[in-house]
Short mmCIF file of C-alpha atoms and ligand atoms in Angstrom, two decimals:
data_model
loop_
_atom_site.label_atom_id
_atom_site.label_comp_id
_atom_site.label_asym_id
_atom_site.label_seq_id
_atom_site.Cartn_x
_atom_site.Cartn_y
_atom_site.Cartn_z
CA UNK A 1 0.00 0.00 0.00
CA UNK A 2 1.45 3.32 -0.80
CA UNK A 3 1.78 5.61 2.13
CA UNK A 4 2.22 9.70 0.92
CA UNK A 5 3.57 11.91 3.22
CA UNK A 6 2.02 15.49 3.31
CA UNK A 7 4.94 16.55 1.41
CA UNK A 8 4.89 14.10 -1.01
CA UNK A 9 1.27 14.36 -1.27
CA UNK A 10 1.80 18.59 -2.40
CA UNK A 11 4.61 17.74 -5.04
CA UNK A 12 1.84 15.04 -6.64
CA UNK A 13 -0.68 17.80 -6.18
CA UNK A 14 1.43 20.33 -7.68
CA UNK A 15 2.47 17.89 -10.64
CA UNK A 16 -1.15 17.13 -11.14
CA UNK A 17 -2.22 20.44 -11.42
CA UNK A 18 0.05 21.71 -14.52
CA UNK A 19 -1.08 18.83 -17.23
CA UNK A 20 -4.65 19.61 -15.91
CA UNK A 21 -4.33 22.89 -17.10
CA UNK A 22 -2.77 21.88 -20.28
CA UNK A 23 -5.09 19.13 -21.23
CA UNK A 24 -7.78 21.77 -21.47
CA UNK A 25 -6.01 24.42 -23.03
CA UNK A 26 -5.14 21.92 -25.75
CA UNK A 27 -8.66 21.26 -26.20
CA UNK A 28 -8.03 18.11 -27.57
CA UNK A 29 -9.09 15.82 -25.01
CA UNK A 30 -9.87 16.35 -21.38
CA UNK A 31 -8.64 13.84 -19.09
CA UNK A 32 -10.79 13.99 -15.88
CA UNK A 33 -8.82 12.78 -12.54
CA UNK A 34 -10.72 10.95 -10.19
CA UNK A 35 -9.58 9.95 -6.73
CA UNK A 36 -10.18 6.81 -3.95
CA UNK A 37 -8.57 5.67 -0.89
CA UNK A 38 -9.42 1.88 -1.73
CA UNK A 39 -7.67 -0.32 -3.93
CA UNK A 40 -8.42 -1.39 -7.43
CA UNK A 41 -11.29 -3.63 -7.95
CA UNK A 42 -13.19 -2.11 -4.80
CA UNK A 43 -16.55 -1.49 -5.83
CA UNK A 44 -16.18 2.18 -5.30
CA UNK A 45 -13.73 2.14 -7.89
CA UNK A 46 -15.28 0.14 -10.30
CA UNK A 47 -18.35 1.98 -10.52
CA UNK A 48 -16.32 5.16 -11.36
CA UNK A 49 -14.42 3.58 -13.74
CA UNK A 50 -17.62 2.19 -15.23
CA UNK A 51 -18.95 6.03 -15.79
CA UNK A 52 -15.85 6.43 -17.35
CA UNK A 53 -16.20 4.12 -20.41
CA UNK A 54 -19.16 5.58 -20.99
CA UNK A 55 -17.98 8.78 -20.84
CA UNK A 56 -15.34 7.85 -23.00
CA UNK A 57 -17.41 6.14 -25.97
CA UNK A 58 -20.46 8.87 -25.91
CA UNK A 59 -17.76 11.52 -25.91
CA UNK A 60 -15.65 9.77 -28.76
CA UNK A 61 -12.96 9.60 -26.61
CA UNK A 62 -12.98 13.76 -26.03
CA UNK A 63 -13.21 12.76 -22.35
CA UNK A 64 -11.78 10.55 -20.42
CA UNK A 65 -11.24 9.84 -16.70
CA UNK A 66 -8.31 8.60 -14.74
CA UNK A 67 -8.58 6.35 -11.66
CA UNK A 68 -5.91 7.25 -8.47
CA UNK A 69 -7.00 4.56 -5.96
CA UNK A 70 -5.20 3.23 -3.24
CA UNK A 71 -5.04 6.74 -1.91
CA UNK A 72 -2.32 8.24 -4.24
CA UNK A 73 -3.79 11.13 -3.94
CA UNK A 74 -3.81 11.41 -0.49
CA UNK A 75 -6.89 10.52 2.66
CA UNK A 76 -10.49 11.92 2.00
CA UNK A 77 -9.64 15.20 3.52
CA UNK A 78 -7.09 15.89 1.46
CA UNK A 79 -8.86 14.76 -1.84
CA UNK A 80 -11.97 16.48 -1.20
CA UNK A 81 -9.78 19.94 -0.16
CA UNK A 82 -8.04 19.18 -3.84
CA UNK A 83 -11.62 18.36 -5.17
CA UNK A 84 -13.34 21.55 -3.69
CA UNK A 85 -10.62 23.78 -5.47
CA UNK A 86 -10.19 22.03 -8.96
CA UNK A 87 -6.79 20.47 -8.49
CA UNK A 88 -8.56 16.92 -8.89
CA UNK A 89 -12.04 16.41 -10.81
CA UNK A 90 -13.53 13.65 -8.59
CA UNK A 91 -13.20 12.32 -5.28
CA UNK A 92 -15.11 9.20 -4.03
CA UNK A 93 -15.75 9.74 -0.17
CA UNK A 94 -18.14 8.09 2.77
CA UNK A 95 -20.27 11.05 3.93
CA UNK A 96 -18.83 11.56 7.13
CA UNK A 97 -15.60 13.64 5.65
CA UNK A 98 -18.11 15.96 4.65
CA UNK A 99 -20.59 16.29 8.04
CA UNK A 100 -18.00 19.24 8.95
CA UNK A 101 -18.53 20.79 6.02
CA UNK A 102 -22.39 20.21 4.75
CA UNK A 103 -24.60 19.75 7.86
CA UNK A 104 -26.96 18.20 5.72
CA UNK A 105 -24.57 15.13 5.33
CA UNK A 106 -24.72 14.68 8.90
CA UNK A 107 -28.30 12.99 8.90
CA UNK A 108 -26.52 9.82 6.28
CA UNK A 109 -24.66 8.53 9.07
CA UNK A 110 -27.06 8.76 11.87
CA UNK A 111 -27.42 5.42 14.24
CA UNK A 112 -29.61 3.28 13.53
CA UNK A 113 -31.63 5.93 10.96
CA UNK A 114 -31.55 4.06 7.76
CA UNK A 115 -33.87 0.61 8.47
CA UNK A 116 -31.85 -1.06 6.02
CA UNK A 117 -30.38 -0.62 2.45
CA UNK A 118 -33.49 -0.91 0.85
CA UNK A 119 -34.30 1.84 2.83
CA UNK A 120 -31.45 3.92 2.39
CA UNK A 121 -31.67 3.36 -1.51
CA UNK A 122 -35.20 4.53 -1.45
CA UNK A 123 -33.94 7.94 -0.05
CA UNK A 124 -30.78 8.30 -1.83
CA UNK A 125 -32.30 7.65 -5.43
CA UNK A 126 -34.97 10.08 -4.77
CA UNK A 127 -35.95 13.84 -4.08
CA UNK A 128 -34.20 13.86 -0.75
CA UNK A 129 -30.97 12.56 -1.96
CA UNK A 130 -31.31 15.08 -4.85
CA UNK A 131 -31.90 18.13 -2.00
CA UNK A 132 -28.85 16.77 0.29
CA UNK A 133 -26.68 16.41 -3.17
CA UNK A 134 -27.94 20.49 -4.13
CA UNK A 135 -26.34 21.51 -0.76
CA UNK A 136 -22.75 20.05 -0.89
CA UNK A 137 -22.73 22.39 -4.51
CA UNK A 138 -22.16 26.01 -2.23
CA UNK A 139 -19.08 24.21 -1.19
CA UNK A 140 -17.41 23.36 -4.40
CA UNK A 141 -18.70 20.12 -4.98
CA UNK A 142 -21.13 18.80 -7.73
CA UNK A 143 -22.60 15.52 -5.64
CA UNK A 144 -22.48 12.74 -9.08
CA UNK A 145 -23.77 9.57 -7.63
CA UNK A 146 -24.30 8.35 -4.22
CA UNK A 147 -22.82 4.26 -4.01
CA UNK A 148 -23.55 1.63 -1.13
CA UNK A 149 -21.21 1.23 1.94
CA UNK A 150 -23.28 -1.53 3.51
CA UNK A 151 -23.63 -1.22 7.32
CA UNK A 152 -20.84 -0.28 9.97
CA UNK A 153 -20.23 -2.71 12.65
CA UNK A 154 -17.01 -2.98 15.06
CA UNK A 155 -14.35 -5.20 14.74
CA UNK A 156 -12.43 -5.03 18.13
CA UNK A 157 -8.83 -6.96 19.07
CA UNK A 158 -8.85 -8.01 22.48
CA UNK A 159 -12.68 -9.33 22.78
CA UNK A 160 -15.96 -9.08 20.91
CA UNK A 161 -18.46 -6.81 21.64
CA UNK A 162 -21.57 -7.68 21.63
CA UNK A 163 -23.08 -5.94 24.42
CA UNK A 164 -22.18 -1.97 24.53
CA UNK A 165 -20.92 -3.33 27.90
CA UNK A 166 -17.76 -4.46 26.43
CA UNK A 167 -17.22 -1.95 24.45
CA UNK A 168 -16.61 0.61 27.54
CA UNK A 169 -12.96 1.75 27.99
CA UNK A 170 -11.76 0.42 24.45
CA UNK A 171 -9.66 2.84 22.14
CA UNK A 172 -11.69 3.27 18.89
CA UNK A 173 -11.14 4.59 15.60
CA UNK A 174 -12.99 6.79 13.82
CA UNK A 175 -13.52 9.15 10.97
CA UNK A 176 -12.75 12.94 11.52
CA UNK A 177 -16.32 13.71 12.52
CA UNK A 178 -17.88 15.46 15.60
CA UNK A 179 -20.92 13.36 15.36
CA UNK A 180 -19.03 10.09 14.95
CA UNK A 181 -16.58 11.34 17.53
CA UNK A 182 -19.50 11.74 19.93
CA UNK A 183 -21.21 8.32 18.84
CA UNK A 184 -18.38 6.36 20.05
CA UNK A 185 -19.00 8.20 23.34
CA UNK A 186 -22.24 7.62 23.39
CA UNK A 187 -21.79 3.82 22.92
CA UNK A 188 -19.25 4.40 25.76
CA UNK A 189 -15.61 3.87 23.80
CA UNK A 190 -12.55 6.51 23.60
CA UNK A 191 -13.05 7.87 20.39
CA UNK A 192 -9.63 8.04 18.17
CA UNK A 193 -10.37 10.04 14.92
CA UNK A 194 -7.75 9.02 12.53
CA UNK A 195 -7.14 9.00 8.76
CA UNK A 196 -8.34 5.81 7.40
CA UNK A 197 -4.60 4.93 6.28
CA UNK A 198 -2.93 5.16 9.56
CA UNK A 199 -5.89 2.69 11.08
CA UNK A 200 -3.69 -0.86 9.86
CA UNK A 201 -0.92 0.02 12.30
CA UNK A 202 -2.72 2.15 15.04
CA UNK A 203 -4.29 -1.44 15.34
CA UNK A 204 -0.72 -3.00 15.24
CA UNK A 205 0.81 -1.25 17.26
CA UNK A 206 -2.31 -0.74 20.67
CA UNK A 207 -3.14 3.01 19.89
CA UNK A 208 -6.61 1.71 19.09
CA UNK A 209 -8.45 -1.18 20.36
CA UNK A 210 -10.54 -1.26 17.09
CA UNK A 211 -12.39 0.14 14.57
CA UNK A 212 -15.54 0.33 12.72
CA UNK A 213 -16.27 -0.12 9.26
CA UNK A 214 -18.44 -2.47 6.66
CA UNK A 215 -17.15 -5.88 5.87
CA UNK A 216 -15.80 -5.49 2.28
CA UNK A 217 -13.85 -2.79 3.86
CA UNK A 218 -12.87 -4.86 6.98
CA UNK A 219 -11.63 -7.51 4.51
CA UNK A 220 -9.56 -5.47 1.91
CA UNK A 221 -7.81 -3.11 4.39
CA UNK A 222 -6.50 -6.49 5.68
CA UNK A 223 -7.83 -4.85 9.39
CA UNK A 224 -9.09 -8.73 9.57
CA UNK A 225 -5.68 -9.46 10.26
CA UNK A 226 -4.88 -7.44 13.68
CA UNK A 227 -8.62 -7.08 15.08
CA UNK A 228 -9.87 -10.61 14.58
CA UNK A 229 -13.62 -9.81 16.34
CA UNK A 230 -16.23 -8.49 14.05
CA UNK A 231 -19.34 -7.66 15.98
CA UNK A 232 -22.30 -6.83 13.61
CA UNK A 233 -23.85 -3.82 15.29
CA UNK A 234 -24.36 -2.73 12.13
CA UNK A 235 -24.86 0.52 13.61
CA UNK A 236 -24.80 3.42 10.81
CA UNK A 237 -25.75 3.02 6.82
CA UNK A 238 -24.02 6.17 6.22
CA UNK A 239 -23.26 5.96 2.01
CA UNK A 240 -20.77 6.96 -0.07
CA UNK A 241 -20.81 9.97 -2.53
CA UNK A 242 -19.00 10.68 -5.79
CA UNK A 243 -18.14 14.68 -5.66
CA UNK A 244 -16.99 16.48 -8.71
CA UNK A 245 -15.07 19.43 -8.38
CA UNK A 246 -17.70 22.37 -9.39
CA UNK A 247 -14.68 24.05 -10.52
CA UNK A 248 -14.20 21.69 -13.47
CA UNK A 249 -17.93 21.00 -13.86
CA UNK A 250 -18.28 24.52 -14.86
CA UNK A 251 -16.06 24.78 -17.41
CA UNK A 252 -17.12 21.90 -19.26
CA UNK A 253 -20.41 22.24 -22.09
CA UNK A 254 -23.87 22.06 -20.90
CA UNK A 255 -24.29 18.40 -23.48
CA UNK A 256 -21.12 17.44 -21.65
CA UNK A 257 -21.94 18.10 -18.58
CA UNK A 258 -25.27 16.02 -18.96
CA UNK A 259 -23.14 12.94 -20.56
CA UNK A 260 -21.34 13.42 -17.27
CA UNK A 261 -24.42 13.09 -15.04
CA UNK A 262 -26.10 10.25 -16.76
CA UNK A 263 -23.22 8.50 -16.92
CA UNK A 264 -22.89 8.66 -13.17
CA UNK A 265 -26.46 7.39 -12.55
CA UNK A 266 -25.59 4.29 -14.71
CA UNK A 267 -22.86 3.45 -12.49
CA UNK A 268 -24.86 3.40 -9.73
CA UNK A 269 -26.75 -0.35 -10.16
CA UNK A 270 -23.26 -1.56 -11.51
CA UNK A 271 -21.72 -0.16 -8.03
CA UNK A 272 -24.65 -2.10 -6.12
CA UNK A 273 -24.46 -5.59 -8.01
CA UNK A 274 -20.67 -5.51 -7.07
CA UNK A 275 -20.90 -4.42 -3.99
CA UNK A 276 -23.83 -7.51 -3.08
CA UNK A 277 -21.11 -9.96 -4.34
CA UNK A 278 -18.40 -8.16 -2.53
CA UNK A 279 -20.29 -8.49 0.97
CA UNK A 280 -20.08 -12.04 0.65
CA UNK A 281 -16.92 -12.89 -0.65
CA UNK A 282 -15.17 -10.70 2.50
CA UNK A 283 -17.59 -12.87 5.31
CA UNK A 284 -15.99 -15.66 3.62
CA UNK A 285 -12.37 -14.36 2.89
CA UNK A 286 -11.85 -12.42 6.80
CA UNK A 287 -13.32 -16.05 8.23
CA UNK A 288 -10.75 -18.30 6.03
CA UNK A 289 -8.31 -15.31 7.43
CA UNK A 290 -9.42 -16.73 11.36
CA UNK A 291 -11.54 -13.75 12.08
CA UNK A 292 -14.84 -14.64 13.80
CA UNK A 293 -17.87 -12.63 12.68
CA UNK A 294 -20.60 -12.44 15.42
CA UNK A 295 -24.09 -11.04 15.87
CA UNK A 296 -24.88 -8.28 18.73
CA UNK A 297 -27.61 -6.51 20.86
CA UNK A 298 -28.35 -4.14 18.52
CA UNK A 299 -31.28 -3.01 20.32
CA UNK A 300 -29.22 -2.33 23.33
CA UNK A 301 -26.33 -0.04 21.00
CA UNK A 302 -29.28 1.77 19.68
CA UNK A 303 -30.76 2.69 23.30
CA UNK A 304 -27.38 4.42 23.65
CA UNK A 305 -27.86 6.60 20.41
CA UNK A 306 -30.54 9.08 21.33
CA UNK A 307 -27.74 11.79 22.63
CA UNK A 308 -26.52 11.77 18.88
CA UNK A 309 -29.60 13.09 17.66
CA UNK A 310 -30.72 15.51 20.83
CA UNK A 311 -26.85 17.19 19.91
CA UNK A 312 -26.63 17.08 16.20
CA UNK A 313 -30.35 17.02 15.69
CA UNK A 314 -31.04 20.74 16.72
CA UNK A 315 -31.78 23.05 13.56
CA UNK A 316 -35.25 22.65 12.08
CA UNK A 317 -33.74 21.93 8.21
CA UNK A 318 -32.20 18.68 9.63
CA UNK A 319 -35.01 18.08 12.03
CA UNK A 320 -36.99 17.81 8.98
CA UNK A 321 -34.86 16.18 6.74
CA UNK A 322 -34.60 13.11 9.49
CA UNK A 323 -37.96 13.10 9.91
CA UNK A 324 -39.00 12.85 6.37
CA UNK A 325 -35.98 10.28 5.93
CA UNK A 326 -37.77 8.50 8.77
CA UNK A 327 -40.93 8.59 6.91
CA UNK A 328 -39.53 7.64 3.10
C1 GTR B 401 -15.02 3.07 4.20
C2 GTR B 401 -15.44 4.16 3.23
C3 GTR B 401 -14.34 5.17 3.08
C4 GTR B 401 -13.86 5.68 4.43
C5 GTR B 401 -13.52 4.54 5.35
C6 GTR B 401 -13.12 5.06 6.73
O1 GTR B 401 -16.13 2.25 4.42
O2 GTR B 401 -15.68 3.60 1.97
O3 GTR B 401 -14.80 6.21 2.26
O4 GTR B 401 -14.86 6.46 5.01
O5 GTR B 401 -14.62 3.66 5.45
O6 GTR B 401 -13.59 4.52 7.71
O7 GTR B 401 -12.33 5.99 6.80
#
């Protein structure tokens, strides 16, 4: 796995940024960069690529776009800083990056909100997945397609948890959010925001206890391999969203713009099918691996969660947008 230092990330960022310029000034092609922390074949990944063979063919090749997974373009902060601001076209990030900067956002990864993903499709393909997407455009991003992330459950090293009980005391990471900072309290762990890419050795090494994340993720960060418990709490639904930098979406043509879009919403059912087959082949692959996956009292982790939503809850816009998430 390649590991970019903050310097190393700028010179790539810097290097990026001159060709970008060039490509369009050429005119003769526009080569769109698109960014991911996961590594090739992840679902994530494939559905972007997918969008961009279409793009390619219904543009006659005009436009094309270029996959950096595996984080060589740096952790979702850094990509969607890059994104906002036009040095990269695309990043592909779980919602919670963006709960500092959207408030809207916040309400994806709510406990215990979404009933399940039939649930959370039926509010992500519709109007109130279209309103969230119209707010994340006053901050630079153009929301493209929102893809599955399944359902975040813990996978802990020194003992499962299946009752919040044992989850008290334990060290565990999370993604630089306030709410998901303050879930993890709630639930009644020491919450250790981290970058994603520092997680496979915090575990290593005893800074955290564990971490939370969906199984395909579990299984191809290799996190199966230092936290062997994975307790299906299955606690947030929160999905992932592909940005485009509004920056480069307004400089290409209107007809190009909508190639662009539909493309995206094709990739969507080609991002779920993968992702269904994904799910199972990581139960399968983390077991083989000698990790033991493990149901839990959900009902008891969800008794803990009401605090989330008296603290983040408080403005009437999300107050309604819950409720009529609720209600879809
Ligand atoms: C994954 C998600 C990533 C990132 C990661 C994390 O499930 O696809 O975008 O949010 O979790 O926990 O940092």
């Amino acid at each position: 796995m390649t590991v970019l230092t903050p310097s190393r990330r700028a010179l790539l960022a810097a290097t990026l940024a001159t060709p970008w310029i060039a490509n369009r000034a050429a005119a003769q092609g526009i080569t769109l960069r698109a960014a991911d922390i996961h590594p090739d074949g992840y679902p994530t990944i494939e559905g972007v690529k997918f969008m961009g063979k279409l793009v390619e063919e219904r543009t006659g090749g005009r436009i094309r776009i270029q996959m950096f997974h595996s984080r060589q373009l740096g952790e979702e902060k850094d990509t969607l800083e890059q994104t906002r601001f036009g040095v990269i076209d695309f990043t592909r990030v779980n919602t919670a990056p963006l709960n500092n900067l959207v408030p809207a956002t916040i309400a994806l990864g709510l406990p215990f909100l979404f009933r399940d993903t039939a649930h959370m499709h039926k509010v992500m393909d519709g109007p109130l997945g279209e309103e969230i997407g119209r707010d994340t455009t006053s901050y630079g991003l153009v929301t493209m397609a929102y893809y599955d992330s399944g359902a975040r459950s813990f996978y802990t090293k020194p003992r499962s948890v299946q009752e919040p009980d044992a989850l008290k005391g334990l060290k565990i990471r999370v993604q630089q959010s306030d709410m998901w900072v303050a879930l993890m309290r709630a639930f009644g762990a020491n919450a250790t925001p981290l970058p994603f890419g520092e997680v496979y050795s915090a575990l290593q090494t005893g800074v955290v206890d564990g971490a939370e994340n969906n199984e395909p993720t579990y299984f191809t960060s290799r996190h199966f391999e230092v936290a062997k418990f994975y307790t299906r709490t299955e606690h947030s639904n929160s999905p992932e969203i592909l940005a485009m930098s509004k920056r480069s979406y307004d400089k290409l043509a209107k007809p190009d713009q909508e190639i662009l879009r539909q493309a995206a919403k094709e990739s969507v059912p080609h991002m779920r099918k993968l992702w269904t087959a994904m799910e199972e082949e990581a139960r399968a692959k983390v077991v083989a691996g000698g990790a033991q996956i493990l149901d839990a009292d959900k009902a008891a982790y969800e008794k803990l969660s009401q605090p989330i939503y008296d603290q983040f809850v408080k403005d009437a816009k999300l107050k309604s947008l819950v409720e009529r998430i609720r209600a879809a």
